[in-house]
Coordinates of C-alpha atoms in Angstrom, one line a residue:
X126 CA -0.1 0.2 0.5
X127 CA 1.4 3.5 -0.8
X128 CA 0.5 6.5 0.8
X129 CA 1.8 10.1 -0.2
X130 CA 0.6 13.9 -1.0
X131 CA -0.7 15.5 -3.8
X132 CA 1.6 17.4 -5.9
X133 CA 0.2 21.1 -5.5
X134 CA 1.7 23.5 -5.1
X135 CA -0.8 25.4 -3.1
X136 CA -1.6 23.9 0.8
X137 CA -5.6 24.8 1.2
X138 CA -6.6 24.0 -2.9
X139 CA -9.4 22.4 -2.0
X140 CA -10.7 24.8 0.1
X141 CA -10.6 27.2 -3.5
X142 CA -11.8 23.8 -5.6
X143 CA -15.5 24.6 -3.6
X144 CA -15.8 27.7 -3.3
X145 CA -14.4 29.8 -6.2
X146 CA -13.1 27.6 -9.6
X147 CA -16.9 26.3 -9.8
X148 CA -20.1 28.3 -9.7
X149 CA -22.2 25.8 -9.1
X150 CA -21.9 22.9 -7.0
X151 CA -24.1 20.6 -8.9
X152 CA -21.7 20.1 -12.9
X153 CA -20.1 17.5 -10.3
X154 CA -21.5 15.2 -12.4
X155 CA -21.6 17.1 -15.1
X156 CA -17.7 16.5 -14.8
X157 CA -18.0 13.2 -14.0
X158 CA -19.7 11.6 -16.5
X159 CA -16.9 14.0 -19.1
X160 CA -14.4 12.1 -17.2
X161 CA -15.9 8.0 -18.0
X162 CA -17.2 9.3 -21.5
X163 CA -13.7 10.2 -22.3
X164 CA -12.5 6.8 -20.6
X165 CA -15.4 5.0 -22.2
X166 CA -14.1 7.0 -26.6
X167 CA -10.5 6.7 -25.4
X168 CA -10.9 2.6 -25.4
X169 CA -12.3 2.9 -28.4
X170 CA -10.2 4.5 -30.7
X171 CA -6.8 2.6 -28.6
X172 CA -9.6 -1.0 -29.5
X173 CA -9.3 0.5 -33.8
X174 CA -5.7 1.2 -33.6
X175 CA -5.6 -2.7 -32.4
X176 CA -2.8 -0.8 -29.5
X177 CA -6.2 -1.9 -27.0
X178 CA -6.3 -5.9 -27.2
X179 CA -9.7 -5.8 -25.6
X180 CA -13.5 -6.2 -26.4
X181 CA -15.2 -2.7 -26.7
X182 CA -18.7 -4.1 -27.1
X183 CA -21.5 -1.3 -26.5
X184 CA -20.5 0.2 -23.1
X185 CA -21.7 2.0 -20.6
X186 CA -22.3 4.7 -18.1
X187 CA -24.1 3.6 -14.8
X188 CA -25.1 6.2 -12.6
X189 CA -25.9 4.6 -9.2
X190 CA -27.0 5.4 -5.7
X191 CA -27.0 4.2 -2.7
X192 CA -28.9 6.2 1.0
X193 CA -27.5 3.5 3.3
X194 CA -24.2 4.5 2.2
X195 CA -24.7 8.2 1.6
X196 CA -23.3 7.2 -2.4
X197 CA -23.0 8.0 -5.6
X198 CA -21.4 6.4 -7.8
X199 CA -20.3 7.2 -11.7
X200 CA -19.2 4.1 -13.6
X201 CA -17.7 3.4 -16.5
X202 CA -16.1 0.6 -19.1
X203 CA -13.1 3.1 -20.4
X204 CA -9.6 2.6 -20.4
X205 CA -8.9 2.6 -16.9
X206 CA -5.9 3.5 -15.0
X207 CA -2.8 2.0 -13.4
X208 CA -1.3 2.9 -10.6
X209 CA 1.1 5.1 -12.1
X210 CA -1.0 6.7 -13.6
X211 CA -3.8 7.3 -10.9
X212 CA -0.7 9.0 -9.0
X213 CA 0.4 11.1 -12.3
X214 CA -3.2 12.1 -13.3
X215 CA -5.3 12.2 -10.1
X216 CA -2.6 13.8 -8.0
X217 CA -0.9 16.2 -10.0
X218 CA -3.4 18.5 -10.1
X219 CA -4.3 20.4 -13.0
X220 CA -2.8 17.8 -15.3
X221 CA -5.1 17.2 -17.5
X222 CA -5.4 13.5 -19.5
X223 CA -6.8 14.7 -21.8
X224 CA -5.2 17.0 -22.9
X225 CA -2.1 15.1 -23.2
X226 CA -3.9 12.1 -24.8
X227 CA -4.5 14.1 -27.8
X228 CA -1.1 15.4 -28.1
X229 CA -0.5 11.5 -28.5
X230 CA -2.8 10.6 -30.7
X231 CA -3.1 14.0 -32.8
X232 CA -3.7 13.0 -36.3
X233 CA -5.5 10.2 -35.3
X234 CA -7.8 11.3 -32.3
X235 CA -8.8 14.7 -33.5
X236 CA -12.2 13.8 -34.2
X237 CA -12.7 10.9 -31.0
X238 CA -14.8 13.2 -29.2
X239 CA -12.6 14.2 -26.2
X240 CA -13.6 16.4 -23.8
X241 CA -10.7 17.0 -21.2
X242 CA -9.4 20.6 -21.5
X243 CA -8.5 21.2 -18.0
X244 CA -7.1 18.5 -15.7
X245 CA -9.2 19.3 -12.2
X246 CA -13.2 18.2 -13.3
X247 CA -12.7 15.2 -10.6
X248 CA -12.0 17.4 -8.6
X249 CA -15.8 19.6 -8.3
X250 CA -16.2 16.6 -6.5
X251 CA -15.7 17.3 -2.9
X252 CA -17.8 20.4 -3.9
X253 CA -20.1 17.7 -2.7
X254 CA -18.4 14.7 -1.6
X255 CA -16.0 14.6 2.1
X256 CA -14.5 11.2 0.8
X257 CA -14.5 9.9 -2.7
X258 CA -12.5 6.8 -3.8
X259 CA -12.1 5.2 -6.7
X260 CA -11.8 1.9 -7.9
X261 CA -10.2 1.6 -11.8
X262 CA -8.8 -0.8 -14.0
X263 CA -6.2 0.0 -16.7
X264 CA -7.1 -1.7 -20.5
X265 CA -3.5 -2.9 -20.0
X266 CA -1.9 -6.2 -18.3
X267 CA -2.0 -4.3 -14.6
X268 CA -3.9 -4.5 -11.0
X269 CA -6.8 -2.7 -9.9
X270 CA -5.6 0.4 -7.9
X271 CA -7.7 1.6 -5.3
X272 CA -7.1 5.3 -4.3
X273 CA -9.1 7.1 -1.1
X274 CA -9.4 11.1 -0.3
X275 CA -11.6 12.9 2.0
X276 CA -10.8 16.6 1.1
X277 CA -7.0 17.0 2.2
X278 CA -4.5 16.2 0.7
X279 CA -3.8 13.2 2.1
X280 CA -4.5 10.2 -0.2
X281 CA -4.1 6.5 -0.3
X282 CA -3.6 4.4 -3.0
X283 CA -3.5 0.2 -3.0
X284 CA -4.2 -2.1 -5.4
X285 CA -7.3 -3.8 -5.5
X286 CA -9.5 -6.2 -7.4
X287 CA -11.7 -6.0 -10.2
X288 CA -12.8 -8.0 -13.1
X289 CA -13.7 -5.5 -15.9
X290 CA -11.3 -3.1 -17.2
X291 CA -12.9 0.7 -16.5
X292 CA -13.2 3.6 -13.4
X293 CA -15.5 3.5 -10.8
X294 CA -16.2 6.6 -8.3
X295 CA -17.6 6.7 -5.2
X296 CA -18.5 9.7 -4.0
X297 CA -19.5 10.0 -0.4
X298 CA -21.7 12.6 -0.2
X299 CA -21.9 16.3 1.7
X300 CA -24.8 16.2 5.1
X301 CA -25.2 20.1 3.4
X302 CA -25.5 18.1 0.1
X303 CA -28.1 15.0 0.3
X304 CA -30.2 16.4 -2.9
X305 CA -27.7 15.1 -5.0
X306 CA -28.4 11.6 -3.3
X307 CA -32.1 11.8 -4.0
X308 CA -33.9 10.1 -7.8
X309 CA -35.6 13.2 -9.4
X310 CA -32.0 15.8 -8.6
X311 CA -29.6 13.2 -10.1
X312 CA -32.3 12.6 -13.1
X313 CA -32.6 16.2 -13.2
X314 CA -29.4 16.9 -13.8
X315 CA -28.1 13.8 -16.2
X316 CA -31.4 15.5 -18.4
X317 CA -30.3 19.0 -18.3
X318 CA -26.2 18.7 -18.6
X319 CA -25.5 14.3 -20.4
X320 CA -28.7 15.1 -22.3
X321 CA -26.1 14.5 -26.1
X322 CA -23.9 12.2 -24.5
X323 CA -21.5 10.0 -27.5
X324 CA -22.1 7.0 -24.4
X325 CA -25.3 5.6 -23.2
X326 CA -26.1 6.7 -19.5
X327 CA -27.8 4.0 -17.8
X328 CA -29.7 5.3 -15.0
X329 CA -31.8 2.5 -13.0
X330 CA -34.2 0.5 -14.9
X331 CA -37.4 0.9 -16.5
X332 CA -40.4 -1.4 -17.4
X333 CA -41.6 -1.3 -20.6
X334 CA -44.8 -2.7 -21.9
X335 CA -43.9 -5.1 -24.8
X336 CA -46.2 -5.3 -27.7
X337 CA -49.4 -8.0 -28.0
X338 CA -49.4 -10.5 -30.4
X339 CA -51.5 -10.4 -33.8
X340 CA -53.2 -13.8 -32.5
X341 CA -53.9 -12.5 -28.9
X342 CA -56.7 -12.4 -26.7
X343 CA -58.8 -9.1 -27.1
X344 CA -58.6 -9.7 -22.9
X345 CA -54.8 -9.6 -22.8
X346 CA -52.7 -7.1 -21.1
X347 CA -50.1 -7.0 -22.7
X348 CA -46.9 -8.1 -20.2
X349 CA -43.6 -5.4 -19.3
X350 CA -39.7 -5.8 -18.9
X351 CA -37.6 -4.5 -16.9
X352 CA -35.2 -2.9 -19.4
X353 CA -31.7 -0.4 -18.7
X354 CA -33.4 3.4 -18.1
X355 CA -31.3 5.4 -20.3
X356 CA -31.3 8.3 -20.4
X357 CA -29.9 10.0 -23.2
X358 CA -29.9 10.6 -27.0
X359 CA -26.2 9.4 -27.7
X360 CA -26.3 10.2 -31.5
X361 CA -28.3 13.5 -31.7
X362 CA -29.8 15.1 -35.1
X363 CA -26.1 17.4 -35.3
X364 CA -24.2 15.2 -35.0
X365 CA -25.2 13.5 -38.5
X366 CA -25.2 14.2 -41.9
X367 CA -27.7 17.0 -43.8
X368 CA -28.5 14.4 -45.8
X369 CA -29.6 11.6 -43.9
X370 CA -32.1 13.6 -42.7
X371 CA -35.2 14.2 -43.0
X372 CA -38.0 17.5 -42.5
X373 CA -39.6 14.9 -40.1
X374 CA -36.4 13.7 -37.8
X375 CA -35.5 18.1 -37.9
X376 CA -38.9 18.3 -36.2
X377 CA -38.2 15.4 -33.6
X378 CA -35.8 16.7 -32.3
X379 CA -36.5 19.8 -32.0
X380 CA -39.4 18.4 -29.7
X381 CA -36.7 16.4 -27.5
X382 CA -34.7 19.7 -27.4
X383 CA -38.4 21.9 -26.3
X384 CA -40.5 18.8 -24.6
X385 CA -43.8 21.3 -23.8
X386 CA -42.9 23.5 -26.8
X387 CA -46.1 22.8 -28.5
X388 CA -45.9 24.4 -32.4
X389 CA -43.1 23.8 -35.0
X390 CA -40.7 25.8 -35.8
X391 CA -41.0 27.9 -38.3
X392 CA -37.5 26.1 -40.7
X393 CA -34.7 25.3 -39.8
X394 CA -30.2 25.8 -40.2
X395 CA -27.7 23.0 -40.1
X396 CA -24.4 23.7 -39.4
X397 CA -21.9 21.5 -39.8
X398 CA -17.9 23.0 -40.5
X399 CA -14.8 22.0 -39.5
X400 CA -12.4 23.9 -41.3
X401 CA -11.1 26.7 -40.5
X402 CA -13.0 25.6 -36.5
X403 CA -15.4 22.6 -36.0
X404 CA -18.5 23.7 -35.9
X405 CA -21.7 21.4 -35.8
X406 CA -25.4 22.6 -35.1
X407 CA -29.2 22.8 -35.9
X408 CA -30.3 26.6 -35.1
X409 CA -34.1 26.6 -35.5
X410 CA -37.1 29.6 -36.1
X411 CA -40.2 29.6 -33.4
X412 CA -42.5 31.2 -34.1
X413 CA -42.1 34.8 -33.3
X414 CA -43.7 37.4 -30.6
X415 CA -43.6 41.0 -30.6
X416 CA -41.5 40.2 -27.3
X417 CA -37.9 40.7 -28.1
X418 CA -36.6 39.5 -24.2
X419 CA -38.6 36.8 -23.2
X420 CA -37.1 34.5 -26.6
X421 CA -34.0 34.6 -25.1
X422 CA -31.3 31.7 -23.8
X423 CA -33.0 29.4 -25.9
X424 CA -29.8 27.7 -28.2
X425 CA -28.0 26.0 -26.1
X426 CA -24.4 25.1 -26.0
X427 CA -22.5 22.0 -26.0
X428 CA -18.7 21.1 -26.8
X429 CA -18.5 17.2 -27.8
X430 CA -22.0 16.6 -26.9
X431 CA -21.4 18.9 -23.1
X432 CA -24.1 20.6 -23.1
X433 CA -22.1 24.0 -21.4
X434 CA -24.9 26.8 -21.2
X435 CA -27.8 27.9 -22.8
X436 CA -26.5 32.1 -22.6
X437 CA -25.2 32.1 -25.8
X438 CA -23.4 36.2 -26.3
X439 CA -20.0 36.2 -28.4
X440 CA -20.9 32.9 -29.8
X441 CA -23.5 33.8 -31.6
X442 CA -24.7 36.9 -32.6
X443 CA -26.1 39.3 -30.5
X444 CA -30.2 38.9 -32.9
X445 CA -30.0 35.0 -33.5
X446 CA -29.9 34.8 -29.7
X447 CA -34.1 35.5 -30.0
X448 CA -33.3 31.5 -33.0
X449 CA -33.7 27.7 -30.7
X450 CA -32.1 25.4 -30.8
X451 CA -28.1 23.5 -30.6
X452 CA -24.4 24.4 -30.8
X453 CA -21.4 22.8 -30.1
X454 CA -18.1 23.3 -30.8
X455 CA -14.0 21.9 -29.5
X456 CA -12.5 25.0 -30.8
X457 CA -14.4 27.2 -28.2
X458 CA -12.6 28.4 -25.7
X459 CA -13.6 28.9 -22.0
X460 CA -12.4 28.5 -19.0
X461 CA -12.0 26.2 -16.2
X462 CA -15.2 25.4 -15.4
X463 CA -16.1 25.3 -18.9
X464 CA -19.0 28.2 -18.0
X465 CA -18.1 30.9 -19.1
X466 CA -17.1 32.1 -22.6
X467 CA -13.1 33.7 -22.9
X468 CA -13.0 35.8 -25.9
X469 CA -10.6 35.5 -29.0
X470 CA -10.6 35.4 -32.5
X471 CA -12.2 32.2 -33.2
X472 CA -15.0 33.3 -31.4
X473 CA -15.8 36.0 -33.6
X474 CA -14.9 34.3 -36.2
X475 CA -18.0 31.0 -35.5
X476 CA -19.9 34.4 -35.1
X477 CA -19.4 35.7 -38.4
X478 CA -19.6 32.1 -40.1
X479 CA -23.1 31.9 -37.9
X480 CA -24.0 35.4 -39.2
X481 CA -23.2 33.7 -43.0
X482 CA -24.9 30.6 -42.6
X483 CA -28.2 32.3 -41.7
X484 CA -28.5 34.8 -43.8
X485 CA -27.4 32.7 -46.9
X486 CA -31.1 30.8 -45.6
X487 CA -33.2 32.6 -46.1
X488 CA -32.0 33.6 -49.3
X489 CA -32.0 30.5 -50.9
X490 CA -35.4 30.1 -48.9
X491 CA -36.9 33.5 -50.0
X492 CA -35.5 32.3 -53.6
X493 CA -37.0 28.7 -53.8
X494 CA -40.2 29.8 -53.3
X495 CA -41.4 33.3 -52.3
X496 CA -44.9 32.9 -51.6
X497 CA -44.4 30.5 -49.1
X498 CA -41.5 33.2 -47.6
X499 CA -44.5 36.4 -47.9
X500 CA -46.6 33.9 -45.8
X501 CA -44.1 33.0 -42.7
X502 CA -42.6 37.1 -42.6
X503 CA -44.2 38.7 -40.0
X504 CA -42.9 35.5 -37.5
X505 CA -39.0 36.2 -38.9
X506 CA -39.0 39.6 -39.6
X507 CA -38.2 40.3 -35.5
X508 CA -34.9 38.1 -36.0
X509 CA -34.1 39.6 -39.3
X510 CA -34.3 43.5 -38.7
X511 CA -32.9 43.4 -35.7
X512 CA -30.3 41.5 -38.0
X513 CA -30.2 44.5 -40.5
X514 CA -30.2 47.2 -37.8
X515 CA -26.4 45.2 -35.5
X516 CA -24.4 43.4 -38.4
X517 CA -23.7 45.4 -40.5
X518 CA -22.5 41.7 -42.7
X519 CA -26.0 40.7 -42.4
X520 CA -27.7 44.5 -43.7
X521 CA -25.8 44.0 -47.0
X522 CA -27.2 40.2 -47.3
X523 CA -30.8 41.3 -46.2
X524 CA -31.5 43.8 -49.0
X525 CA -32.5 40.2 -51.1
X526 CA -34.4 39.0 -48.6
X527 CA -35.9 41.4 -46.5
X528 CA -39.8 42.7 -46.9
X529 CA -40.9 45.4 -46.9
X530 CA -45.6 44.9 -47.2
X531 CA -48.0 46.9 -47.7
X532 CA -50.7 47.9 -46.4
X533 CA -52.4 45.8 -49.9
X534 CA -50.6 43.0 -48.6
X535 CA -47.7 43.3 -51.4
X536 CA -44.5 42.5 -50.0
X537 CA -41.7 44.6 -51.7
X538 CA -37.9 43.5 -51.9
X539 CA -36.3 47.6 -51.0
X540 CA -35.3 47.8 -54.6
X541 CA -39.1 46.2 -56.3
X542 CA -40.2 49.5 -53.6
X543 CA -37.3 51.3 -55.1
X544 CA -39.0 50.8 -58.3
X545 CA -42.7 51.2 -57.8
X546 CA -42.6 54.3 -56.4
X547 CA -40.1 56.0 -57.6
X548 CA -42.8 58.3 -59.7
X549 CA -45.4 59.3 -58.0
X550 CA -43.5 59.4 -53.6
X551 CA -40.9 61.4 -55.4
X552 CA -41.2 65.6 -53.6
X553 CA -40.8 68.6 -55.6
X554 CA -36.8 68.1 -53.9
X555 CA -36.3 64.6 -55.8
X556 CA -36.1 63.0 -52.8
X557 CA -38.0 59.4 -53.0
X558 CA -41.0 58.9 -49.6
X559 CA -41.5 56.7 -48.1
X560 CA -44.6 56.6 -46.2
X561 CA -45.4 53.9 -43.4
X562 CA -48.4 53.1 -41.3
X563 CA -47.5 51.0 -37.0
X564 CA -51.6 50.3 -37.1
X565 CA -53.4 50.2 -39.3
X566 CA -56.6 50.0 -36.8
X567 CA -55.2 53.5 -35.0
X568 CA -54.0 54.9 -38.0
X569 CA -56.9 53.8 -40.6
X570 CA -58.3 57.7 -41.7
X571 CA -54.1 59.0 -42.7
X572 CA -53.7 55.8 -44.5
X573 CA -56.8 55.9 -46.4
X574 CA -56.3 59.7 -47.1
X575 CA -52.9 58.4 -48.7
X576 CA -54.4 56.2 -50.2
X577 CA -57.0 58.2 -51.8
X578 CA -53.7 59.9 -53.0
X579 CA -52.3 57.1 -54.7
X580 CA -49.7 56.6 -52.4
X581 CA -48.2 52.8 -51.8
X582 CA -48.4 53.0 -47.5
X583 CA -46.4 50.3 -45.9
X584 CA -46.9 47.9 -43.1
X585 CA -43.4 48.2 -40.9
X586 CA -45.2 47.7 -37.1
X587 CA -42.2 45.9 -35.1
X588 CA -40.8 47.3 -31.7
X589 CA -37.1 48.6 -33.1
X590 CA -38.2 49.9 -36.9
X591 CA -37.3 53.3 -35.9
X592 CA -33.7 52.0 -35.1
X593 CA -34.5 50.5 -38.8
X594 CA -35.6 52.8 -40.7
X595 CA -32.9 55.7 -38.7
X596 CA -30.1 53.2 -40.1
X597 CA -31.9 52.4 -44.1
X598 CA -31.7 56.5 -44.7
X599 CA -28.6 57.1 -43.9
X600 CA -27.2 54.1 -46.5
X601 CA -29.6 54.7 -49.2
X602 CA -29.2 57.9 -50.8
X603 CA -32.0 61.2 -51.6
X604 CA -34.2 58.9 -49.6
X605 CA -37.0 59.3 -46.2
X606 CA -39.2 57.2 -44.3
X607 CA -42.4 59.9 -42.7
X608 CA -45.1 57.9 -40.9
X609 CA -49.0 58.1 -42.5
X610 CA -50.2 60.5 -39.5
X611 CA -47.0 63.2 -39.4
X612 CA -48.7 65.6 -41.3
X613 CA -51.3 65.9 -43.4
X614 CA -51.2 63.8 -46.8
X615 CA -51.1 67.1 -49.1
X616 CA -46.8 67.9 -47.0
X617 CA -47.0 64.4 -46.7
X618 CA -44.8 64.7 -50.3
X619 CA -44.6 67.6 -51.1
X620 CA -45.3 69.1 -54.4
X621 CA -45.0 71.9 -56.0
X622 CA -48.8 72.1 -56.3
X623 CA -49.5 74.9 -53.5
X624 CA -54.0 75.4 -52.4
X625 CA -55.4 78.9 -52.4
X626 CA -57.3 79.5 -48.8
X627 CA -60.4 81.1 -48.8
X628 CA -59.6 82.7 -45.5
X629 CA -57.7 86.5 -45.4
X630 CA -54.7 87.2 -43.6
X631 CA -55.5 88.9 -40.9
X632 CA -58.6 86.6 -41.1
X633 CA -56.3 83.5 -40.3
X634 CA -54.3 86.7 -37.8
X635 CA -58.1 86.4 -35.7
X636 CA -58.2 83.0 -36.1
X637 CA -55.3 81.8 -34.8
X638 CA -56.0 84.4 -31.9
X639 CA -58.9 83.3 -30.6
X640 CA -56.9 79.5 -31.0
X641 CA -54.5 80.4 -28.9
X642 CA -56.9 81.5 -26.6
X643 CA -59.0 77.9 -26.2
X644 CA -56.2 75.2 -27.2
X645 CA -53.5 75.1 -24.6
X646 CA -49.6 76.1 -26.3
X647 CA -47.1 73.5 -24.3
X648 CA -49.1 70.3 -26.5
X649 CA -49.9 72.0 -29.9
X650 CA -48.5 73.9 -32.2
X651 CA -50.8 75.7 -33.9
X652 CA -50.0 75.0 -38.3
X653 CA -53.0 76.8 -40.6
X654 CA -52.9 74.8 -44.2
X655 CA -54.9 75.4 -46.8
X656 CA -56.7 72.1 -47.7
X657 CA -59.9 70.3 -49.6
X658 CA -62.7 72.3 -48.0
X659 CA -63.7 68.4 -47.1
X660 CA -60.9 66.9 -45.3
X661 CA -61.4 67.1 -41.4
X662 CA -61.5 70.5 -40.1
X663 CA -58.4 69.9 -37.6
X664 CA -55.7 67.2 -37.4
X665 CA -53.5 66.6 -35.4
X666 CA -50.3 64.8 -35.5
X667 CA -46.6 63.9 -34.4
X668 CA -43.3 65.4 -36.8
X669 CA -41.6 62.4 -37.8
X670 CA -38.6 63.5 -36.4
X671 CA -39.6 63.6 -32.6
X672 CA -41.7 61.2 -32.3
X673 CA -39.5 58.6 -33.6
X674 CA -36.6 59.8 -31.3
X675 CA -38.8 58.4 -28.5
X676 CA -39.8 56.1 -29.7
X677 CA -36.1 55.2 -29.4
X678 CA -35.0 55.8 -27.0
X679 CA -37.9 54.3 -24.6
X680 CA -36.3 50.4 -27.2
X681 CA -33.0 51.2 -26.3
X682 CA -30.3 54.7 -28.1
X683 CA -32.6 57.7 -28.8
X684 CA -31.0 58.7 -25.5
X685 CA -28.0 60.1 -26.8
X686 CA -30.9 62.8 -28.1
X687 CA -32.5 64.2 -25.6
X688 CA -35.7 63.1 -25.7
X689 CA -36.0 60.6 -22.6
X690 CA -38.0 63.6 -20.9
X691 CA -39.5 65.4 -23.2
X692 CA -43.6 66.1 -22.8
X693 CA -45.8 64.6 -25.7
X694 CA -45.3 67.4 -28.5
X695 CA -48.8 67.6 -31.4
X696 CA -49.5 69.8 -34.0
X697 CA -52.9 71.2 -34.9
X698 CA -53.3 71.4 -38.0
X699 CA -55.8 73.9 -38.5
X700 CA -57.7 73.5 -42.1
X701 CA -58.6 77.4 -43.2
X702 CA -61.1 75.5 -46.0
X703 CA -63.8 73.5 -44.2
X704 CA -67.0 75.1 -43.0
X705 CA -66.7 75.5 -38.8
X706 CA -63.8 77.3 -38.9
X707 CA -65.5 79.8 -40.8
X708 CA -68.1 79.2 -38.7
X709 CA -65.9 79.8 -35.6
X710 CA -63.4 82.5 -37.0
X711 CA -67.5 84.5 -37.1
X712 CA -68.9 83.2 -34.4
X713 CA -70.6 86.6 -31.9
X714 CA -70.5 85.1 -28.5
X715 CA -66.4 84.4 -27.2
X716 CA -67.9 82.2 -24.6
X717 CA -69.7 79.9 -27.9
X718 CA -66.6 80.5 -30.3
X719 CA -64.9 78.4 -27.2
X720 CA -67.0 75.8 -26.8
X721 CA -67.2 74.6 -31.0
X722 CA -63.0 74.8 -30.7
X723 CA -62.7 73.2 -27.8
X724 CA -65.4 70.3 -28.9
X725 CA -63.8 70.8 -32.7
X726 CA -60.8 70.2 -30.4
X727 CA -61.7 67.3 -28.3
X728 CA -63.3 64.8 -31.5
X729 CA -59.6 65.5 -33.9
X730 CA -58.2 63.8 -30.0
X731 CA -60.6 61.8 -29.8
X732 CA -59.9 60.1 -33.5
X733 CA -56.0 59.9 -32.8
X734 CA -56.8 57.9 -28.9
X735 CA -55.1 60.8 -27.3
X736 CA -59.1 61.2 -25.2
X737 CA -59.2 60.1 -21.9
X738 CA -60.3 59.7 -18.5
X739 CA -61.9 63.0 -17.2
X740 CA -61.5 64.4 -20.4
X741 CA -63.4 61.7 -22.2
X742 CA -66.5 61.8 -20.2
X743 CA -67.0 65.6 -20.2
X744 CA -66.4 65.3 -23.9
X745 CA -69.4 62.7 -24.1
X746 CA -71.9 64.8 -21.5
X747 CA -70.4 68.4 -23.7
X748 CA -71.8 65.9 -26.5
X749 CA -75.4 64.7 -25.0
X750 CA -75.7 68.6 -24.3
X751 CA -75.4 69.5 -27.5
X752 CA -77.2 67.0 -30.2
X753 CA -80.2 67.7 -26.4

C-alpha cells in the first residue's frame, strides 16, 4: 500500500475548489460523466488502432445511488488506470490526461470526441463529497488500483480487486448536499447536462410494455419487461449529416430539445463546418412574438455533446439569440469550469460564420419559394430586422430577402419598392418619400387619405422600426421614411401645387389668436393650412423626427438625442377651407366660440386616441347636451 501527498503548490486547494472554482456545485456530475465519456472514447480509439487488446463492445456509463451508504457512484467501462497513472493524473492537480492523450495521438484522435481540457474536473467532486474513492482497472495487464481521499492533500493508494477494465468513482456525499442522493435530482442533472452525451448513460431501470401478438385475445394484458433506463440520446440530429436527415427528423429533434413547445418551428438551419474551426449544430426559427426579451436563452451550447450553457452571447450574434437550437464546438474557448466564454479571434470567426450561414439560408428560402417566405414573414421579421440593425454584413445580404409589406398585403424587396413608387412618391426636391404605418386600426383614416392620393403605404410595426428606418435612411441616398400620421396628407410628399386659402391673412391672424386662447400651447403647435374643404377641420399629427426619437429612446438608443424627458408635443393642423373653421371665426359670442373650439379639438383628439379618463367623460356629457 502506498501513501503520499497530492502534488499541489497551494496547501488549501480544496477550499478554493469548493468555493471559487465552480459557480454552481451541481456541475460536478457533468464533469465526472465527461471524464467517464473520455475514458470510454479513448478505449474505442485504441481498440480501433489495435493498441488495446480488449473487446470494446457496447459500453455504457452507469450512475447509481446508494442511500444506505450515502454514496453516489459513477461507473464506466473505459480505458481505466494503473496505479502509476492514478499517481500521475489524479494526484497532479491541473494535469490534463485528455490533453496529453490528444497530443500523443493528435493525428488519429482529433475526431474521437475527447472532451477533457482542464484536469480539474475530477476535483469538482469535493464540492459535494467529504470523501472520494476511485476503483479503477486499466485495459493493460496490470492490477486494479484503489484511491481514497477525504478532502485534504492526503490520500491512500493500494492494489485492489476488480475484474473488468474501467473506473468507478464513489462520492460520499456531504450532509448538506443530500439532495444529490435523490433520484429526481440526479435525473434532472443528467437530463440537463448529459442528455446528448455520445456514450449511453444508465440510471436505474424502467418497465417497458411489450407489444401484444397479433393472435392475442381481446382481453389479453400486455406483458412488461425490465430494461435499462438510458437517459440520453448518444446520436442527436446535429451529429449526423444533413443528407441523412428528413424534415420529420428535424422536427422530432426540436421536440426532444423543447418537450414543452407544441408548435413546430418554421424552418431550420443545419450548421456543419470543419475549417478553420469545428462547429456543428441546428438552429430553428420559431414563431416570434413582438417581445424580443422573452425569446432569448433558447440556444444551447455544447462542447463535444456536453451541455455547457444556454447563454450564448458572444458566439451567436445577438440578433440570432432569439432562435432556438444547438451549437456544438470543441473550438470555443472556455474558462476552467466550462461556464463562460473567453473572448478571442476564434469566437469572432464562429459568430461571423453563423451570421453568413443564416443569411444564405434565408436567401435560398426566399428564392426557392417566395410565396411561402412571404407567409412566414410576420413570424420571422423581428429577427431579420434586428439583424439588419446590428450586423452590417447581415444588412448587406438581407437586401436580397428583407421584405417591406404594404397595407394592401403586397410584399416588396427594397429594390422592388423603389421601382414601384418612384414616380408618385418623389417630392419637389427629388427625394423619395416612403410612407408607412405602424397600426392599421389606429391610423386608418391617415392610411386611407394617403391611398386616396394613390400613395403606397407600408405596414412596419416591429418594436425596433424607428431604429431600422434611421439606419436605412443613412445607408441609402436621397430617401426618407415618413409615417402617415406625421402630417396632413398634402404635406407628406410635398409637390409644387399650392392650394389657395379662403381666409385672408388678417382672418388667419384673428383665427390663430382665438384658437390660442383655448388650445394649450405647451401641447400643441397650431398650423393653419389651406386644404380641400372636404378634409377634416382639425388634424392632430406628431412630427416624424420627434416621435421617432422618443420611440428609439423607449427601446434603447434614443437617449443620446436628449429626448428622454421631453413632453408629448403635437401639431394641430387647422384646415382654413373647412366650413366649421369659418363658423368658429365668425361666431359672435366668445363663450360659444370657445365651446366650438373645445368640441372640435376633442373630436380630433378622439380620432387619435388621445382623449381619455375625465376629459373623455366630460366630452361625452357635453356632446349629449349639444345633441339635446
